[in-house]
CSV table of C-alpha atoms and ligand atoms in Angstrom, one decimal:
chain,number,residue,atom,x,y,z
O,7,MET,CA,-89.0,19.0,21.6
O,8,VAL,CA,-89.0,15.3,22.6
O,9,ALA,CA,-91.3,13.3,20.4
O,10,ALA,CA,-94.4,12.0,22.1
O,11,PRO,CA,-94.7,8.2,22.2
O,12,GLY,CA,-95.4,7.1,18.6
O,13,GLU,CA,-95.1,10.5,17.2
O,14,ASN,CA,-92.3,9.5,14.9
O,15,LEU,CA,-94.1,6.3,13.8
O,16,ARG,CA,-94.6,6.2,10.0
O,17,ILE,CA,-96.0,3.6,7.6
O,18,ASN,CA,-93.7,2.2,5.0
O,19,GLY,CA,-94.3,4.4,2.0
O,20,ASP,CA,-92.2,2.3,-0.4
O,21,ARG,CA,-94.1,-0.8,0.4
O,22,LEU,CA,-97.4,1.0,0.0
O,23,TRP,CA,-96.3,2.4,-3.4
O,24,ASP,CA,-95.1,-1.0,-4.6
O,25,SER,CA,-98.5,-2.6,-3.6
O,26,LEU,CA,-100.3,0.2,-5.6
O,27,MET,CA,-98.2,-0.5,-8.6
O,28,GLU,CA,-98.6,-4.3,-8.3
O,29,MET,CA,-102.4,-3.9,-8.1
O,30,ALA,CA,-102.4,-1.5,-11.0
O,31,LYS,CA,-101.1,-4.4,-13.2
O,32,ILE,CA,-104.5,-6.1,-12.8
O,33,GLY,CA,-107.2,-4.9,-15.2
O,34,PRO,CA,-104.9,-2.5,-17.0
O,35,GLY,CA,-106.4,0.3,-19.1
O,36,ILE,CA,-105.2,1.3,-22.5
O,37,ALA,CA,-103.6,4.6,-21.3
O,38,GLY,CA,-101.8,3.8,-18.1
O,39,GLY,CA,-104.8,3.6,-15.8
O,40,ASN,CA,-107.2,0.7,-15.0
O,41,ASN,CA,-110.3,-1.0,-16.2
O,42,ARG,CA,-111.1,-3.3,-13.3
O,43,GLN,CA,-114.8,-3.0,-13.2
O,44,THR,CA,-116.8,-4.6,-10.5
O,45,LEU,CA,-117.5,-8.4,-10.8
O,46,THR,CA,-115.4,-8.8,-13.9
O,47,ASP,CA,-112.6,-11.4,-14.1
O,48,ALA,CA,-110.2,-8.5,-13.4
O,49,ASP,CA,-112.0,-7.7,-10.2
O,50,ALA,CA,-111.8,-11.3,-9.2
O,51,GLU,CA,-108.1,-11.3,-9.9
O,52,GLY,CA,-107.6,-8.1,-7.8
O,53,ARG,CA,-109.6,-9.6,-5.0
O,54,LYS,CA,-107.4,-12.7,-5.1
O,55,LEU,CA,-104.2,-10.6,-4.9
O,56,PHE,CA,-105.6,-8.5,-2.0
O,57,LYS,CA,-106.6,-11.7,-0.1
O,58,ALA,CA,-103.1,-13.2,-0.6
O,59,TRP,CA,-101.5,-10.0,0.8
O,60,CYS,CA,-103.9,-10.1,3.8
O,61,ASP,CA,-103.1,-13.8,4.4
O,62,ASP,CA,-99.4,-12.9,4.5
O,63,ALA,CA,-100.3,-10.2,7.1
O,64,GLY,CA,-102.1,-12.7,9.2
O,65,LEU,CA,-105.6,-11.3,8.7
O,66,THR,CA,-108.8,-13.5,8.7
O,67,MET,CA,-111.3,-13.0,6.0
O,68,GLY,CA,-115.1,-12.6,6.2
O,69,VAL,CA,-117.2,-12.0,3.1
O,70,ASP,CA,-120.9,-10.9,3.1
O,71,GLN,CA,-123.6,-11.7,0.6
O,72,MET,CA,-122.7,-8.6,-1.4
O,73,GLY,CA,-119.1,-9.9,-1.8
O,74,THR,CA,-117.6,-7.3,0.4
O,75,MET,CA,-114.3,-8.4,1.9
O,76,PHE,CA,-113.7,-7.8,5.6
O,77,MET,CA,-110.1,-8.6,6.6
O,78,THR,CA,-109.6,-8.7,10.4
O,79,ARG,CA,-106.5,-8.1,12.6
O,80,ALA,CA,-107.5,-9.3,16.1
O,81,GLY,CA,-107.6,-6.9,19.0
O,82,THR,CA,-106.8,-7.8,22.6
O,83,ASP,CA,-110.4,-7.3,23.7
O,84,PRO,CA,-112.7,-9.7,21.8
O,85,ASP,CA,-115.8,-7.8,22.9
O,86,ALA,CA,-114.5,-4.5,21.5
O,87,LEU,CA,-116.2,-3.4,18.3
O,88,PRO,CA,-113.7,-3.2,15.4
O,89,VAL,CA,-112.2,-0.1,13.8
O,90,TYR,CA,-112.9,-0.4,10.0
O,91,ILE,CA,-110.6,1.0,7.3
O,92,GLY,CA,-112.4,0.8,4.0
O,93,SER,CA,-112.6,1.8,0.3
O,94,HIS,CA,-112.9,-0.1,-3.0
O,95,LEU,CA,-110.8,-2.0,-5.5
O,96,ASP,CA,-113.2,-1.7,-8.4
O,97,THR,CA,-112.5,1.0,-11.0
O,98,GLN,CA,-114.2,3.0,-13.7
O,99,PRO,CA,-113.8,1.7,-17.3
O,100,THR,CA,-111.2,4.3,-17.9
O,101,GLY,CA,-110.2,4.7,-14.2
O,102,GLY,CA,-107.0,5.7,-12.5
O,103,LYS,CA,-104.7,3.5,-10.4
O,104,TYR,CA,-105.5,5.2,-7.1
O,105,ASP,CA,-109.3,5.9,-6.8
O,106,GLY,CA,-110.4,3.5,-4.0
O,107,VAL,CA,-107.3,1.4,-4.3
O,108,LEU,CA,-105.2,3.8,-2.2
O,109,GLY,CA,-107.7,3.5,0.7
O,110,VAL,CA,-107.8,-0.3,0.7
O,111,LEU,CA,-104.1,-0.8,0.4
O,112,SER,CA,-103.3,2.0,2.9
O,113,GLY,CA,-105.5,0.0,5.3
O,114,LEU,CA,-103.4,-3.0,4.6
O,115,GLU,CA,-100.3,-0.9,5.1
O,116,VAL,CA,-101.5,0.2,8.5
O,117,VAL,CA,-101.8,-3.4,9.5
O,118,ARG,CA,-98.4,-4.3,8.0
O,119,THR,CA,-96.8,-1.5,10.0
O,120,LEU,CA,-98.6,-2.6,13.2
O,121,ASN,CA,-97.2,-6.1,12.6
O,122,ASP,CA,-93.7,-4.7,12.0
O,123,LEU,CA,-93.8,-2.7,15.2
O,124,GLY,CA,-95.4,-5.5,17.2
O,125,ILE,CA,-98.1,-3.1,18.3
O,126,ARG,CA,-101.3,-4.6,19.8
O,127,THR,CA,-104.6,-2.7,19.9
O,128,LYS,CA,-107.7,-3.1,22.1
O,129,HIS,CA,-110.1,-2.9,19.2
O,130,PRO,CA,-109.8,-5.3,16.2
O,131,ILE,CA,-108.9,-3.6,12.9
O,132,VAL,CA,-110.9,-4.6,9.8
O,133,VAL,CA,-109.6,-3.6,6.3
O,134,THR,CA,-112.6,-3.5,3.9
O,135,ASN,CA,-113.0,-3.8,0.2
O,136,TRP,CA,-116.6,-2.8,-0.6
O,137,THR,CA,-118.1,-4.3,-3.8
O,138,ASN,CA,-119.2,-2.0,-6.6
O,139,GLU,CA,-118.4,1.4,-5.2
O,140,GLU,CA,-118.2,3.0,-8.6
O,141,GLY,CA,-121.7,2.3,-9.9
O,142,ALA,CA,-120.2,2.3,-13.4
O,143,ARG,CA,-121.3,-1.2,-14.4
O,144,PHE,CA,-124.3,-1.6,-12.0
O,145,ALA,CA,-126.0,1.6,-10.8
O,146,PRO,CA,-126.2,3.0,-8.2
O,147,ALA,CA,-122.7,3.8,-6.9
O,148,MET,CA,-121.7,2.6,-3.4
O,149,LEU,CA,-124.1,-0.4,-3.8
O,150,ALA,CA,-122.7,-2.8,-1.3
O,151,SER,CA,-122.1,-0.2,1.4
O,152,GLY,CA,-125.7,1.0,0.7
O,153,VAL,CA,-127.1,-2.5,1.4
O,154,PHE,CA,-124.8,-2.7,4.5
O,155,ALA,CA,-126.3,0.6,5.8
O,156,GLY,CA,-129.9,-0.6,5.1
O,157,ILE,CA,-130.4,1.9,2.2
O,158,HIS,CA,-131.1,-0.8,-0.3
O,159,ASP,CA,-132.2,-4.4,0.2
O,160,LEU,CA,-130.3,-7.4,-1.1
O,161,ASP,CA,-132.9,-8.3,-3.8
O,162,TYR,CA,-132.8,-4.8,-5.3
O,163,ALA,CA,-129.0,-5.0,-5.4
O,164,TYR,CA,-128.9,-8.5,-6.9
O,165,ALA,CA,-131.4,-7.5,-9.6
O,166,ARG,CA,-129.4,-4.5,-10.8
O,167,LYS,CA,-128.4,-4.9,-14.5
O,168,ASP,CA,-125.4,-3.8,-16.4
O,169,PRO,CA,-125.7,-2.4,-20.0
O,170,ASP,CA,-125.5,-6.0,-21.4
O,171,GLY,CA,-128.4,-7.1,-19.2
O,172,LYS,CA,-126.4,-9.2,-16.8
O,173,THR,CA,-127.5,-9.0,-13.2
O,174,PHE,CA,-125.3,-8.2,-10.2
O,175,GLY,CA,-126.4,-11.4,-8.4
O,176,ASP,CA,-125.4,-13.6,-11.4
O,177,GLU,CA,-122.1,-11.9,-11.9
O,178,LEU,CA,-121.2,-12.1,-8.2
O,179,LYS,CA,-122.0,-15.8,-8.3
O,180,ARG,CA,-120.0,-16.2,-11.5
O,181,ILE,CA,-116.8,-14.8,-10.0
O,182,GLY,CA,-117.3,-16.9,-6.9
O,183,TRP,CA,-117.6,-14.1,-4.3
O,184,VAL,CA,-121.0,-14.6,-2.7
O,185,GLY,CA,-120.2,-14.7,1.0
O,186,GLU,CA,-122.0,-16.2,3.9
O,187,GLU,CA,-122.3,-13.2,6.1
O,188,GLU,CA,-125.6,-11.3,6.4
O,189,VAL,CA,-125.0,-7.8,5.0
O,190,GLY,CA,-125.0,-5.2,7.7
O,191,ALA,CA,-124.8,-7.7,10.6
O,192,ARG,CA,-121.3,-6.3,11.5
O,193,LYS,CA,-121.2,-3.5,14.0
O,194,MET,CA,-118.5,-0.8,13.8
O,195,HIS,CA,-116.7,1.1,16.5
O,196,ALA,CA,-115.5,3.6,13.8
O,197,TYR,CA,-115.0,3.8,10.1
O,198,PHE,CA,-112.1,5.6,8.3
O,199,GLU,CA,-111.7,6.0,4.5
O,200,TYR,CA,-108.6,7.4,2.9
O,201,HIS,CA,-109.1,8.6,-0.7
O,202,ILE,CA,-107.6,10.8,-3.3
O,203,GLU,CA,-109.4,14.2,-3.5
O,204,GLN,CA,-110.5,13.7,-7.1
O,205,GLY,CA,-110.6,17.5,-7.3
O,206,PRO,CA,-108.1,20.5,-7.6
O,207,ILE,CA,-108.4,22.1,-4.1
O,208,LEU,CA,-105.6,20.5,-2.1
O,209,GLU,CA,-103.0,20.8,-4.8
O,210,ALA,CA,-104.0,24.4,-5.6
O,211,GLU,CA,-103.8,25.3,-1.8
O,212,ASN,CA,-100.5,23.3,-1.5
O,213,LYS,CA,-101.9,21.2,1.3
O,214,GLN,CA,-100.9,17.6,1.9
O,215,ILE,CA,-103.9,16.4,3.8
O,216,GLY,CA,-107.7,17.0,3.4
O,217,VAL,CA,-109.5,16.8,6.7
O,218,VAL,CA,-112.9,15.8,5.3
O,219,THR,CA,-115.8,17.2,7.4
O,220,HIS,CA,-118.7,16.6,4.9
O,221,CYS,CA,-119.6,15.0,1.6
O,222,GLN,CA,-121.8,16.8,-0.9
O,223,GLY,CA,-125.3,15.3,-1.7
O,224,LEU,CA,-126.1,13.7,-5.0
O,225,TRP,CA,-129.0,12.7,-7.3
O,226,TRP,CA,-128.6,10.4,-10.3
O,227,LEU,CA,-131.8,11.0,-12.4
O,228,GLU,CA,-132.2,8.4,-15.3
O,229,PHE,CA,-134.3,9.9,-18.1
O,230,THR,CA,-135.9,7.7,-20.8
O,231,LEU,CA,-137.1,9.8,-23.7
O,232,THR,CA,-139.4,8.3,-26.4
O,233,GLY,CA,-139.3,9.7,-29.9
O,234,ARG,CA,-140.3,8.1,-33.2
O,235,GLU,CA,-137.7,6.1,-35.3
O,236,ALA,CA,-137.6,7.6,-38.8
O,237,HIS,CA,-135.3,8.1,-41.7
O,238,THR,CA,-132.8,11.0,-41.0
O,239,GLY,CA,-132.8,11.8,-44.7
O,240,SER,CA,-136.3,11.6,-46.0
O,241,THR,CA,-138.3,12.7,-42.9
O,242,PRO,CA,-139.2,16.4,-43.2
O,243,MET,CA,-138.1,18.5,-40.1
O,244,ASN,CA,-141.7,19.3,-39.1
O,245,MET,CA,-142.6,15.6,-39.0
O,246,ARG,CA,-139.9,14.5,-36.6
O,247,VAL,CA,-140.4,13.4,-33.0
O,248,ASN,CA,-136.8,13.9,-32.2
O,249,ALA,CA,-135.7,12.4,-28.8
O,250,GLY,CA,-132.1,13.2,-29.6
O,251,LEU,CA,-132.9,16.9,-29.9
O,252,ALA,CA,-134.9,16.8,-26.6
O,253,MET,CA,-131.9,15.2,-24.9
O,254,SER,CA,-129.5,17.9,-26.2
O,255,ARG,CA,-131.9,20.6,-24.9
O,256,ILE,CA,-132.1,18.9,-21.5
O,257,LEU,CA,-128.3,18.7,-21.2
O,258,GLU,CA,-128.1,22.4,-22.0
O,259,MET,CA,-130.7,23.1,-19.3
O,260,VAL,CA,-128.9,21.0,-16.7
O,261,GLN,CA,-125.8,23.1,-17.3
O,262,ASP,CA,-127.8,26.3,-16.8
O,263,VAL,CA,-129.5,25.0,-13.6
O,264,ALA,CA,-126.1,24.1,-12.1
O,265,MET,CA,-124.5,27.4,-13.1
O,266,ALA,CA,-127.4,29.3,-11.6
O,267,GLU,CA,-126.6,27.7,-8.2
O,268,GLN,CA,-122.9,28.7,-8.2
O,269,PRO,CA,-120.7,28.5,-6.1
O,270,GLY,CA,-120.9,24.9,-4.9
O,271,ALA,CA,-123.1,23.0,-7.3
O,272,VAL,CA,-122.4,20.7,-10.3
O,273,GLY,CA,-124.6,19.0,-12.9
O,274,GLY,CA,-123.8,17.0,-16.0
O,275,VAL,CA,-124.3,13.8,-17.9
O,276,GLY,CA,-121.7,11.0,-18.3
O,277,GLN,CA,-123.7,8.2,-20.0
O,278,MET,CA,-126.3,8.0,-22.7
O,279,PHE,CA,-127.8,5.4,-25.0
O,280,PHE,CA,-129.5,5.9,-28.3
O,281,SER,CA,-131.8,3.2,-29.7
O,282,PRO,CA,-131.4,1.9,-32.4
O,283,ASN,CA,-128.2,4.0,-32.5
O,284,SER,CA,-127.9,3.9,-36.2
O,285,ARG,CA,-126.4,6.8,-38.2
O,286,ASN,CA,-129.5,7.3,-40.4
O,287,VAL,CA,-132.3,6.5,-38.0
O,288,LEU,CA,-133.7,9.2,-35.7
O,289,PRO,CA,-133.6,7.6,-32.2
O,290,GLY,CA,-136.9,6.0,-30.9
O,291,LYS,CA,-135.4,5.9,-27.4
O,292,VAL,CA,-132.7,7.9,-25.6
O,293,VAL,CA,-131.7,6.9,-22.1
O,294,PHE,CA,-129.2,9.1,-20.1
O,295,THR,CA,-128.4,9.8,-16.4
O,296,VAL,CA,-128.2,13.3,-15.0
O,297,ASP,CA,-125.7,13.6,-12.1
O,298,ILE,CA,-126.3,16.7,-9.9
O,299,ARG,CA,-124.4,17.4,-6.6
O,300,THR,CA,-124.0,20.1,-4.0
O,301,PRO,CA,-123.2,20.4,-0.3
O,302,SER,CA,-126.5,22.3,0.2
O,303,GLN,CA,-129.6,20.3,0.9
O,304,GLU,CA,-131.8,23.3,-0.2
O,305,LYS,CA,-129.9,23.6,-3.5
O,306,LEU,CA,-130.0,19.9,-4.1
O,307,ASP,CA,-133.7,19.7,-3.8
O,308,ARG,CA,-134.2,22.9,-5.9
O,309,MET,CA,-132.0,21.6,-8.7
O,310,ARG,CA,-133.8,18.3,-8.9
O,311,ALA,CA,-137.2,20.0,-9.0
O,312,LYS,CA,-136.1,22.5,-11.7
O,313,ILE,CA,-134.6,19.8,-13.9
O,314,GLU,CA,-137.5,17.4,-13.8
O,315,LYS,CA,-140.0,20.3,-14.4
O,316,GLN,CA,-138.1,21.8,-17.3
O,317,ALA,CA,-137.3,18.4,-18.9
O,318,ALA,CA,-141.0,17.7,-19.1
O,319,GLU,CA,-141.6,21.1,-20.7
O,320,ILE,CA,-138.9,20.5,-23.3
O,321,CYS,CA,-140.2,17.1,-24.2
O,322,ASP,CA,-143.8,18.4,-24.3
O,323,LYS,CA,-142.9,21.0,-26.9
O,324,LEU,CA,-141.2,18.4,-29.1
O,325,GLY,CA,-143.9,15.7,-28.6
O,326,VAL,CA,-141.3,13.4,-27.1
O,327,GLY,CA,-142.3,11.1,-24.2
O,328,CYS,CA,-140.4,11.6,-21.0
O,329,SER,CA,-140.0,9.5,-17.9
O,330,VAL,CA,-137.5,9.8,-15.1
O,331,GLU,CA,-136.3,7.4,-12.3
O,332,ALA,CA,-134.0,8.4,-9.4
O,333,VAL,CA,-131.3,5.6,-9.7
O,334,GLY,CA,-128.9,7.1,-7.1
O,335,HIS,CA,-129.2,9.5,-4.2
O,336,PHE,CA,-127.8,10.6,-0.9
O,337,ASP,CA,-128.3,13.9,1.0
O,338,PRO,CA,-125.2,15.9,2.1
O,339,ILE,CA,-123.3,13.9,4.8
O,340,THR,CA,-121.7,15.3,8.0
O,341,PHE,CA,-118.8,13.2,9.2
O,342,ASP,CA,-118.2,12.4,12.9
O,343,PRO,CA,-116.6,15.4,14.6
O,344,VAL,CA,-114.6,13.3,17.1
O,345,LEU,CA,-113.0,11.3,14.3
O,346,VAL,CA,-112.5,14.4,12.1
O,347,GLY,CA,-110.7,15.9,15.1
O,348,ARG,CA,-108.4,12.9,15.4
O,349,VAL,CA,-107.5,13.2,11.7
O,350,ARG,CA,-106.7,16.9,12.2
O,351,GLU,CA,-104.6,16.2,15.3
O,352,ALA,CA,-102.7,13.5,13.5
O,353,ALA,CA,-101.9,15.8,10.6
O,354,GLU,CA,-100.8,18.4,13.1
O,355,LYS,CA,-98.7,16.0,15.2
O,356,LEU,CA,-97.0,14.7,12.0
O,357,GLY,CA,-96.3,18.2,10.7
O,358,TYR,CA,-98.3,17.8,7.5
O,359,SER,CA,-100.1,20.8,6.0
O,360,HIS,CA,-103.8,20.3,6.1
O,361,MET,CA,-107.2,22.0,5.5
O,362,ASP,CA,-110.8,21.1,6.0
O,363,LEU,CA,-112.5,19.8,2.9
O,364,ILE,CA,-115.9,18.8,1.6
O,365,SER,CA,-115.8,15.7,-0.6
O,366,GLY,CA,-117.0,16.4,-4.1
O,367,ALA,CA,-117.2,12.7,-4.9
O,368,GLY,CA,-119.4,10.1,-3.2
O,369,HIS,CA,-117.7,7.3,-1.1
O,370,ASP,CA,-118.6,4.2,0.9
O,371,ALA,CA,-117.9,6.4,4.0
O,372,CYS,CA,-121.2,8.2,3.2
O,373,TRP,CA,-123.2,5.1,3.9
O,374,ALA,CA,-120.9,3.9,6.7
O,375,ALA,CA,-121.7,7.2,8.4
O,376,LYS,CA,-125.3,6.1,8.6
O,377,VAL,CA,-124.5,3.2,10.9
O,378,ALA,CA,-121.3,4.2,12.7
O,379,PRO,CA,-119.0,7.2,13.5
O,380,ALA,CA,-117.2,7.7,10.2
O,381,THR,CA,-114.8,10.1,8.5
O,382,MET,CA,-112.4,10.5,5.6
O,383,ILE,CA,-108.8,11.6,4.9
O,384,MET,CA,-107.8,12.9,1.5
O,385,CYS,CA,-104.6,13.5,-0.4
O,386,PRO,CA,-104.1,15.8,-3.4
O,387,CYS,CA,-104.2,14.4,-7.0
O,388,VAL,CA,-102.4,16.0,-9.9
O,389,GLY,CA,-104.5,18.7,-11.6
O,390,GLY,CA,-107.5,17.4,-9.6
O,391,LEU,CA,-108.0,14.8,-12.3
O,392,SER,CA,-109.8,11.5,-11.6
O,393,HIS,CA,-112.1,9.1,-13.4
O,394,ASN,CA,-109.4,9.4,-16.1
O,395,GLU,CA,-106.6,7.0,-16.8
O,396,ALA,CA,-104.1,9.9,-16.4
O,397,GLU,CA,-105.1,10.2,-12.7
O,398,GLU,CA,-101.8,10.7,-10.8
O,399,ILE,CA,-100.5,11.3,-7.2
O,400,SER,CA,-97.0,11.4,-5.7
O,401,LYS,CA,-95.6,8.8,-3.5
O,402,GLU,CA,-95.1,11.5,-0.8
O,403,TRP,CA,-98.7,12.5,-1.0
O,404,ALA,CA,-99.8,8.8,-0.7
O,405,SER,CA,-97.5,8.2,2.3
O,406,ALA,CA,-98.5,11.4,4.2
O,407,GLY,CA,-102.2,10.5,4.1
O,408,ALA,CA,-101.5,6.9,5.1
O,409,ASP,CA,-99.4,8.2,8.0
O,410,VAL,CA,-102.4,10.3,9.2
O,411,LEU,CA,-104.7,7.3,8.7
O,412,PHE,CA,-102.3,5.2,10.8
O,413,HIS,CA,-102.2,7.6,13.7
O,414,ALA,CA,-106.0,8.4,13.6
O,415,VAL,CA,-106.8,4.6,13.6
O,416,LEU,CA,-104.2,3.9,16.4
O,417,GLU,CA,-105.8,6.7,18.5
O,418,THR,CA,-109.2,5.1,17.9
O,419,ALA,CA,-108.3,1.4,18.3
O,420,GLU,CA,-106.3,2.1,21.5
O,421,ILE,CA,-102.7,0.8,21.7
O,422,VAL,CA,-102.3,-1.9,24.4
O,423,GLU,CA,-98.9,-1.5,26.2
H,502,HGY,O1,-119.7,8.9,-8.2
H,502,HGY,C1,-118.9,9.0,-7.3
H,502,HGY,O2,-118.8,10.1,-6.7
H,502,HGY,C2,-118.0,7.9,-6.9
H,502,HGY,O3,-116.9,8.0,-7.8
H,502,HGY,N1,-118.6,6.6,-7.1
H,503,MN,MN1,-113.6,6.1,-5.2
H,504,MN,MN1,-114.6,6.7,-8.5
């Protein structure tokens, strides 16, 4: 069968892989992954390297007030809205080399390939590095894309504090990445995000491409429990106001609530703080964030209600004070069917095995979908492992997804003969 025009076009997988490995040298972890947390000096160094590569590719940079980097390849029609390809360069404290980075550098690889082939497109193409996707240092996750989509205002974002009490606004200024552009002023023709699955499904099903149709919804519920500081040795058990015990019972309850909603629901806690956090002092204060997620709106609402009600009951019984603040939230997201179709067609055309997939993790695409047609492409990751320095993918997986991205973007940005 004669190949259709462009059918045999592929990105340069070796160049993409080399760029991934080069970026991975910045903010190295202690076990082969990365610690390039947002607005740290390592983040600033990663931004600098990404900008240098974009300069070499002839892209022009725009930066908004949240520090998000927009790197533009001009189209032939200056009035045509751009096609955006985005993700994030910031990582978890013990993150992998590919979470977010694969999407940003694959966007750059799409541009590099277009340059190599001398292909012009009607719509401009903008490769985007969103600030603070992870929400690890400053909650909530997807903060910059959230401001861009009008979910959060700029003052809220600038006031967010990290565990050391530093604010987002001060840290963005400190690394010199406060841009001029008003956040959200840009309009998008379409938004694509290519990301590792961060789950086990594609590998288990032996599929190269995830055609992402939806993203599950999320609540981050930050609990503050108030006990009474007391000696762990000399305080009789019946005199204790034990916030640590209340926390452990709440964690157990979250597990039970999530298990009662199977299949297709998760719940757990990744971060907690004890104060004064001394071995022989019962905690006066315990702060932790419950992370619950499910593709079902009904389950999401039910889980939140159950957890808040039962946490209050647990604390009541122990005489522990309990307050809760929602510090992160989005309802289940449906991606744009036309763009989803283009991803599926591209995988078909290229002969890559594929399956429809619901994203388990949250992504900037979830907020982009509020203001423009948006969708995602995923590749497998080894053992479904992510948010772990041992996160791993193969060069073949990385390239296949970037090829699909290339063709779906080309279809949307319209080649100019
Ligand atoms: O939490 C998430 O799903 C993403 O990794 N920020
Ligand atoms: Mn990510
Ligand atoms: Mn992540």
